[in-house]
Every structure is written in structure tokens, then in C-alpha cells.
Amino acid sequence: MVVCSRVGIRLRRTEDGISRSRKVGSVQIVDFGHSEHTQVSPNIIPAHKHEVTCIALNSDGSKVATASEHGTIIRLFNTTTKEKLLELRRGQDPARVFSISFSPDSSALCVTSDKGTVHIFAILKSSLNQRSALPNVGGIVSSHTDAQWSPVKFTVPAELACVCTFLKNKRSTVVALCVDGSYHMYRFSLDPASCKAEAYEKFLELGDSMEM
């Protein structure tokens, strides 16, 4: 369960007695700000056709971003109305999404996967995102032709588990931490789209002996 501000999120696969959504691909949202004596019905969002595997809330809990086990599409929803706000495409090939993170002001979203690429999408000004140049391939029209592509991306070691986040004290800066102990910091601009490496460190050698 992920909790942010007054809003909690429950995935279908949960433990410790947490109630489960019955439909695959759905997200159940409960507002815990009400009195414990008040019965609150959860909002259930049918987010994906496949199992939801990654999820994130923005800072005030008004928006939720989700990815499924297929890993090609990231969807953004209003947590109160359940309205789908944006559909973002990570790539064409299936991938395992490791992390999703909103910027502090909810103007951008970053996504990491086992493809070794960190994607940064515009949320507040979604017109800055790229549109697909291939809406119809071989006479087959994709159901995701409205999906938007990231205007900014950078690479990290492929297939390594990696999480990303925006820095609060450094504007337009993203940090990615990988399981090999590497630290990647990039400064980006969505308009015009650009990305520049700011720092790289290897703070952990996996071969080192460590006392637990």
C-alpha cells in the first residue's frame, strides 16, 4: 500500500489483510481523511487490461500514475473523479517498469524500466510530449494512437533494477539509483527538450565484503 497525504492506494495483490480489488488491472483508492466512524466507499479505477505492477501518487494525492506487467503504457488518472488524464507510452516492446515518480509540483513524471532508459514526461504542459509518428502500421490501427511519448530521456545500465526521483532542492533535476550501486544525476528541460549529465558516482561495489 502506498500512502500520500490523505489518500491510500491498495493494489489487487496485497497482504496483511488489506482488502483486494477483484478485477485484474484495477486500482482501489480510499480516502483515509474521514472519521473512522464514517463509511467511505473506495474509488475503483479500471487502469489496465493486465496486472498493475507499478503505481505512484503525486504530492497532494490528486493524481495517480499506473503501469501494468506489459510495461508499454503509463496512465494518469484523477483520484477523485477517476478520469483518465493522460496516456503515456514508455516504448513499443514489453518491459518491466521499476519505478514511477512525480515531480514535486506535479509538472513532470519520470519512469524507469529494465530497458535501461529513464523517460521524463510533461504532465502540466502535455503538449510538450511527442506524438507517435506511426499511428497505423501494416493496416493495423493501434488502440494507443493517442499515447504521448517522452520528450526527454537518458540511459542507465540496461536490465538493472533502477529507481528515479526528482530532487526538491534542485529544479529540473532527476536522480536515478541502480542496483549496481551507481548514482546518476541529470538536469533536464522539457521546453526545449534537452538533458545533460550532472553527476555520476559508484557508491557501492558489489564485490566488497560487508558486515550486516
mmCIF file of C-alpha atoms in Angstrom:
data_model
loop_
_atom_site.group_PDB
_atom_site.id
_atom_site.type_symbol
_atom_site.label_atom_id
_atom_site.label_comp_id
_atom_site.label_asym_id
_atom_site.label_seq_id
_atom_site.Cartn_x
_atom_site.Cartn_y
_atom_site.Cartn_z
ATOM 1 C CA MET A 1 0.000 0.000 0.000
ATOM 2 C CA VAL A 2 1.220 3.462 -0.899
ATOM 3 C CA VAL A 3 0.080 6.361 1.252
ATOM 4 C CA CYS A 4 0.453 10.034 0.357
ATOM 5 C CA SER A 5 -1.239 12.922 2.157
ATOM 6 C CA ARG A 6 -4.768 11.735 2.986
ATOM 7 C CA VAL A 7 -5.054 9.165 0.216
ATOM 8 C CA GLY A 8 -4.088 5.495 0.287
ATOM 9 C CA ILE A 9 -3.826 3.103 -2.634
ATOM 10 C CA ARG A 10 -4.485 -0.619 -2.499
ATOM 11 C CA LEU A 11 -3.367 -2.935 -5.264
ATOM 12 C CA ARG A 12 -5.066 -6.196 -6.138
ATOM 13 C CA ARG A 13 -2.068 -8.143 -4.838
ATOM 14 C CA THR A 14 -1.668 -7.112 -1.244
ATOM 15 C CA GLU A 15 -1.049 -8.855 2.062
ATOM 16 C CA ASP A 16 -1.527 -8.327 5.802
ATOM 17 C CA GLY A 17 -5.325 -8.441 5.483
ATOM 18 C CA ILE A 18 -5.626 -5.429 3.178
ATOM 19 C CA SER A 19 -8.728 -5.676 1.012
ATOM 20 C CA ARG A 20 -8.151 -6.554 -2.640
ATOM 21 C CA SER A 21 -9.633 -5.257 -5.858
ATOM 22 C CA ARG A 22 -11.327 -8.153 -7.607
ATOM 23 C CA LYS A 23 -10.650 -7.164 -11.192
ATOM 24 C CA VAL A 24 -7.210 -7.601 -12.747
ATOM 25 C CA GLY A 25 -5.694 -4.259 -13.730
ATOM 26 C CA SER A 26 -7.809 -2.201 -11.350
ATOM 27 C CA VAL A 27 -6.656 0.213 -8.650
ATOM 28 C CA GLN A 28 -8.644 0.802 -5.457
ATOM 29 C CA ILE A 29 -8.343 4.224 -3.844
ATOM 30 C CA VAL A 30 -9.542 5.035 -0.327
ATOM 31 C CA ASP A 31 -9.569 8.439 1.376
ATOM 32 C CA PHE A 32 -8.357 7.914 4.949
ATOM 33 C CA GLY A 33 -9.014 11.544 5.904
ATOM 34 C CA HIS A 34 -12.565 10.805 7.007
ATOM 35 C CA SER A 35 -13.531 9.943 10.554
ATOM 36 C CA GLU A 36 -13.033 6.312 11.497
ATOM 37 C CA HIS A 37 -16.781 6.165 12.184
ATOM 38 C CA THR A 38 -17.612 7.276 8.628
ATOM 39 C CA GLN A 39 -18.152 4.612 5.981
ATOM 40 C CA VAL A 40 -16.264 5.593 2.817
ATOM 41 C CA SER A 41 -16.721 3.775 -0.470
ATOM 42 C CA PRO A 42 -13.457 3.243 -2.371
ATOM 43 C CA ASN A 43 -12.891 4.549 -5.864
ATOM 44 C CA ILE A 44 -12.023 1.678 -8.198
ATOM 45 C CA ILE A 45 -10.242 2.655 -11.410
ATOM 46 C CA PRO A 46 -10.015 0.131 -14.279
ATOM 47 C CA ALA A 47 -6.489 1.184 -15.221
ATOM 48 C CA HIS A 48 -5.150 -1.657 -17.410
ATOM 49 C CA LYS A 49 -6.056 -4.959 -19.037
ATOM 50 C CA HIS A 50 -3.046 -6.619 -17.388
ATOM 51 C CA GLU A 51 -1.981 -6.816 -13.735
ATOM 52 C CA VAL A 52 -0.930 -3.456 -12.258
ATOM 53 C CA THR A 53 2.721 -3.721 -11.180
ATOM 54 C CA CYS A 54 3.816 -0.131 -10.529
ATOM 55 C CA ILE A 55 1.952 2.851 -9.115
ATOM 56 C CA ALA A 56 2.654 6.375 -7.847
ATOM 57 C CA LEU A 57 0.756 9.295 -6.304
ATOM 58 C CA ASN A 58 1.585 12.954 -6.688
ATOM 59 C CA SER A 59 2.324 15.061 -3.605
ATOM 60 C CA ASP A 60 -1.286 16.015 -2.784
ATOM 61 C CA GLY A 61 -2.840 12.691 -3.766
ATOM 62 C CA SER A 62 -4.953 14.193 -6.561
ATOM 63 C CA LYS A 63 -3.320 12.166 -9.341
ATOM 64 C CA VAL A 64 -2.229 8.559 -9.666
ATOM 65 C CA ALA A 65 0.032 7.051 -12.347
ATOM 66 C CA THR A 66 -0.018 3.333 -13.132
ATOM 67 C CA ALA A 67 1.835 0.753 -15.221
ATOM 68 C CA SER A 68 0.939 -2.872 -15.902
ATOM 69 C CA GLU A 69 3.052 -6.007 -16.252
ATOM 70 C CA HIS A 70 3.077 -5.318 -20.016
ATOM 71 C CA GLY A 71 5.023 -2.118 -19.317
ATOM 72 C CA THR A 72 4.402 -0.184 -22.518
ATOM 73 C CA ILE A 73 1.780 2.329 -21.345
ATOM 74 C CA ILE A 74 1.697 4.622 -18.303
ATOM 75 C CA ARG A 75 -1.743 6.005 -17.444
ATOM 76 C CA LEU A 76 -2.529 9.060 -15.342
ATOM 77 C CA PHE A 77 -5.865 9.392 -13.508
ATOM 78 C CA ASN A 78 -7.685 11.885 -11.306
ATOM 79 C CA THR A 79 -8.081 10.063 -7.967
ATOM 80 C CA THR A 80 -11.430 11.724 -7.176
ATOM 81 C CA THR A 81 -13.278 11.595 -10.498
ATOM 82 C CA LYS A 82 -11.401 8.527 -11.882
ATOM 83 C CA GLU A 83 -10.994 10.430 -15.161
ATOM 84 C CA LYS A 84 -8.078 9.337 -17.332
ATOM 85 C CA LEU A 85 -5.954 12.458 -17.778
ATOM 86 C CA LEU A 86 -3.084 11.199 -19.913
ATOM 87 C CA GLU A 87 -1.830 8.068 -21.634
ATOM 88 C CA LEU A 88 1.951 7.954 -21.931
ATOM 89 C CA ARG A 89 3.975 5.480 -23.962
ATOM 90 C CA ARG A 90 7.209 4.159 -22.477
ATOM 91 C CA GLY A 91 8.052 2.119 -25.599
ATOM 92 C CA GLN A 92 6.748 -0.400 -28.124
ATOM 93 C CA ASP A 93 8.280 -3.550 -26.604
ATOM 94 C CA PRO A 94 7.072 -5.060 -23.315
ATOM 95 C CA ALA A 95 9.206 -4.135 -20.309
ATOM 96 C CA ARG A 96 9.281 -4.379 -16.543
ATOM 97 C CA VAL A 97 8.642 -0.925 -15.089
ATOM 98 C CA PHE A 98 10.750 -0.436 -11.958
ATOM 99 C CA SER A 99 9.550 2.965 -10.776
ATOM 100 C CA ILE A 100 7.266 5.922 -11.462
ATOM 101 C CA SER A 101 7.731 9.295 -9.763
ATOM 102 C CA PHE A 102 6.021 12.693 -9.935
ATOM 103 C CA SER A 103 7.984 15.927 -9.708
ATOM 104 C CA PRO A 104 7.272 17.953 -6.515
ATOM 105 C CA ASP A 105 4.989 20.351 -8.425
ATOM 106 C CA SER A 106 3.368 17.555 -10.497
ATOM 107 C CA SER A 107 4.549 19.156 -13.736
ATOM 108 C CA ALA A 108 6.533 16.097 -14.850
ATOM 109 C CA LEU A 109 6.744 12.341 -14.420
ATOM 110 C CA CYS A 110 9.773 10.049 -14.646
ATOM 111 C CA VAL A 111 9.710 6.312 -15.376
ATOM 112 C CA THR A 112 12.400 3.606 -15.246
ATOM 113 C CA SER A 113 12.310 0.097 -16.699
ATOM 114 C CA ASP A 114 14.545 -2.869 -17.496
ATOM 115 C CA LYS A 115 15.272 -1.343 -20.911
ATOM 116 C CA GLY A 116 17.906 0.918 -19.324
ATOM 117 C CA THR A 117 16.134 4.180 -20.168
ATOM 118 C CA VAL A 118 14.742 6.849 -17.856
ATOM 119 C CA HIS A 119 11.813 8.626 -19.530
ATOM 120 C CA ILE A 120 10.664 12.089 -18.453
ATOM 121 C CA PHE A 121 7.150 13.148 -19.487
ATOM 122 C CA ALA A 122 5.483 16.559 -19.306
ATOM 123 C CA ILE A 123 2.304 16.481 -17.197
ATOM 124 C CA LEU A 124 1.326 20.120 -16.653
ATOM 125 C CA LYS A 125 2.107 21.096 -20.271
ATOM 126 C CA SER A 126 1.425 17.798 -22.013
ATOM 127 C CA SER A 127 1.694 19.488 -25.417
ATOM 128 C CA LEU A 128 5.473 19.266 -24.908
ATOM 129 C CA ASN A 129 5.286 15.478 -25.192
ATOM 130 C CA GLN A 130 5.886 13.844 -28.544
ATOM 131 C CA ARG A 131 3.124 12.237 -30.583
ATOM 132 C CA SER A 132 3.533 8.921 -32.358
ATOM 133 C CA ALA A 133 4.688 9.153 -35.960
ATOM 134 C CA LEU A 134 3.365 5.630 -36.664
ATOM 135 C CA PRO A 135 -0.340 5.570 -35.794
ATOM 136 C CA ASN A 136 -1.105 2.926 -38.437
ATOM 137 C CA VAL A 137 1.389 0.190 -39.283
ATOM 138 C CA GLY A 138 0.563 -2.526 -41.806
ATOM 139 C CA GLY A 139 -3.082 -1.543 -41.886
ATOM 140 C CA ILE A 140 -3.487 -2.177 -38.157
ATOM 141 C CA VAL A 141 -4.583 0.779 -36.081
ATOM 142 C CA SER A 142 -3.200 0.677 -32.554
ATOM 143 C CA SER A 143 -5.570 1.228 -29.623
ATOM 144 C CA HIS A 144 -2.905 3.528 -28.153
ATOM 145 C CA THR A 145 -2.543 6.023 -31.010
ATOM 146 C CA ASP A 146 -3.304 8.893 -28.612
ATOM 147 C CA ALA A 147 -0.477 7.904 -26.284
ATOM 148 C CA GLN A 148 2.238 10.516 -25.856
ATOM 149 C CA TRP A 149 5.979 9.834 -25.956
ATOM 150 C CA SER A 150 8.562 11.311 -23.611
ATOM 151 C CA PRO A 151 10.349 14.425 -24.925
ATOM 152 C CA VAL A 152 13.360 13.742 -22.672
ATOM 153 C CA LYS A 153 15.173 10.528 -21.769
ATOM 154 C CA PHE A 154 18.577 9.285 -20.676
ATOM 155 C CA THR A 155 20.179 5.876 -20.265
ATOM 156 C CA VAL A 156 21.366 3.832 -17.294
ATOM 157 C CA PRO A 157 22.806 0.273 -17.258
ATOM 158 C CA ALA A 158 20.280 -1.931 -19.071
ATOM 159 C CA GLU A 159 18.320 -4.609 -17.200
ATOM 160 C CA LEU A 160 19.493 -3.361 -13.799
ATOM 161 C CA ALA A 161 16.785 -2.539 -11.292
ATOM 162 C CA CYS A 162 16.750 1.240 -11.012
ATOM 163 C CA VAL A 163 14.542 3.817 -9.299
ATOM 164 C CA CYS A 164 14.290 7.504 -10.166
ATOM 165 C CA THR A 165 13.089 10.617 -8.401
ATOM 166 C CA PHE A 166 13.072 14.394 -8.798
ATOM 167 C CA LEU A 167 15.188 16.495 -6.440
ATOM 168 C CA LYS A 168 13.189 19.038 -4.436
ATOM 169 C CA ASN A 169 16.087 21.441 -3.880
ATOM 170 C CA LYS A 170 17.395 21.386 -7.473
ATOM 171 C CA ARG A 171 14.928 22.466 -10.134
ATOM 172 C CA SER A 172 14.502 20.190 -13.162
ATOM 173 C CA THR A 173 16.895 17.565 -11.834
ATOM 174 C CA VAL A 174 16.364 13.808 -11.787
ATOM 175 C CA VAL A 175 18.375 11.214 -9.862
ATOM 176 C CA ALA A 176 18.431 7.509 -10.734
ATOM 177 C CA LEU A 177 19.786 4.914 -8.290
ATOM 178 C CA CYS A 178 20.642 1.482 -9.690
ATOM 179 C CA VAL A 179 21.127 -1.875 -8.003
ATOM 180 C CA ASP A 180 24.793 -1.958 -9.093
ATOM 181 C CA GLY A 181 25.436 0.954 -6.739
ATOM 182 C CA SER A 182 25.549 3.654 -9.415
ATOM 183 C CA TYR A 183 24.102 7.147 -8.929
ATOM 184 C CA HIS A 184 23.088 9.157 -11.995
ATOM 185 C CA MET A 185 22.010 12.803 -11.812
ATOM 186 C CA TYR A 186 20.685 14.655 -14.859
ATOM 187 C CA ARG A 187 19.427 18.186 -15.355
ATOM 188 C CA PHE A 188 16.699 18.444 -17.988
ATOM 189 C CA SER A 189 14.487 20.914 -19.813
ATOM 190 C CA LEU A 190 11.142 19.989 -21.325
ATOM 191 C CA ASP A 191 10.895 23.156 -23.410
ATOM 192 C CA PRO A 192 13.101 22.928 -25.386
ATOM 193 C CA ALA A 193 13.679 19.231 -24.761
ATOM 194 C CA SER A 194 17.216 18.586 -23.538
ATOM 195 C CA CYS A 195 19.079 16.552 -20.950
ATOM 196 C CA LYS A 196 22.590 16.929 -19.543
ATOM 197 C CA ALA A 197 24.528 14.683 -17.177
ATOM 198 C CA GLU A 198 25.318 16.480 -13.923
ATOM 199 C CA ALA A 199 26.954 13.734 -11.858
ATOM 200 C CA TYR A 200 27.807 10.043 -11.775
ATOM 201 C CA GLU A 201 29.040 8.095 -8.770
ATOM 202 C CA LYS A 202 29.599 4.433 -7.927
ATOM 203 C CA PHE A 203 28.924 4.399 -4.202
ATOM 204 C CA LEU A 204 28.803 0.608 -3.715
ATOM 205 C CA GLU A 205 30.996 -2.158 -5.100
ATOM 206 C CA LEU A 206 29.008 -5.379 -5.155
ATOM 207 C CA GLY A 207 32.139 -7.440 -4.615
ATOM 208 C CA ASP A 208 33.022 -5.724 -1.351
ATOM 209 C CA SER A 209 32.555 -7.737 1.807
ATOM 210 C CA MET A 210 30.000 -6.115 4.077
ATOM 211 C CA GLU A 211 29.134 -6.803 7.685
ATOM 212 C CA MET A 212 25.415 -6.991 8.289
#
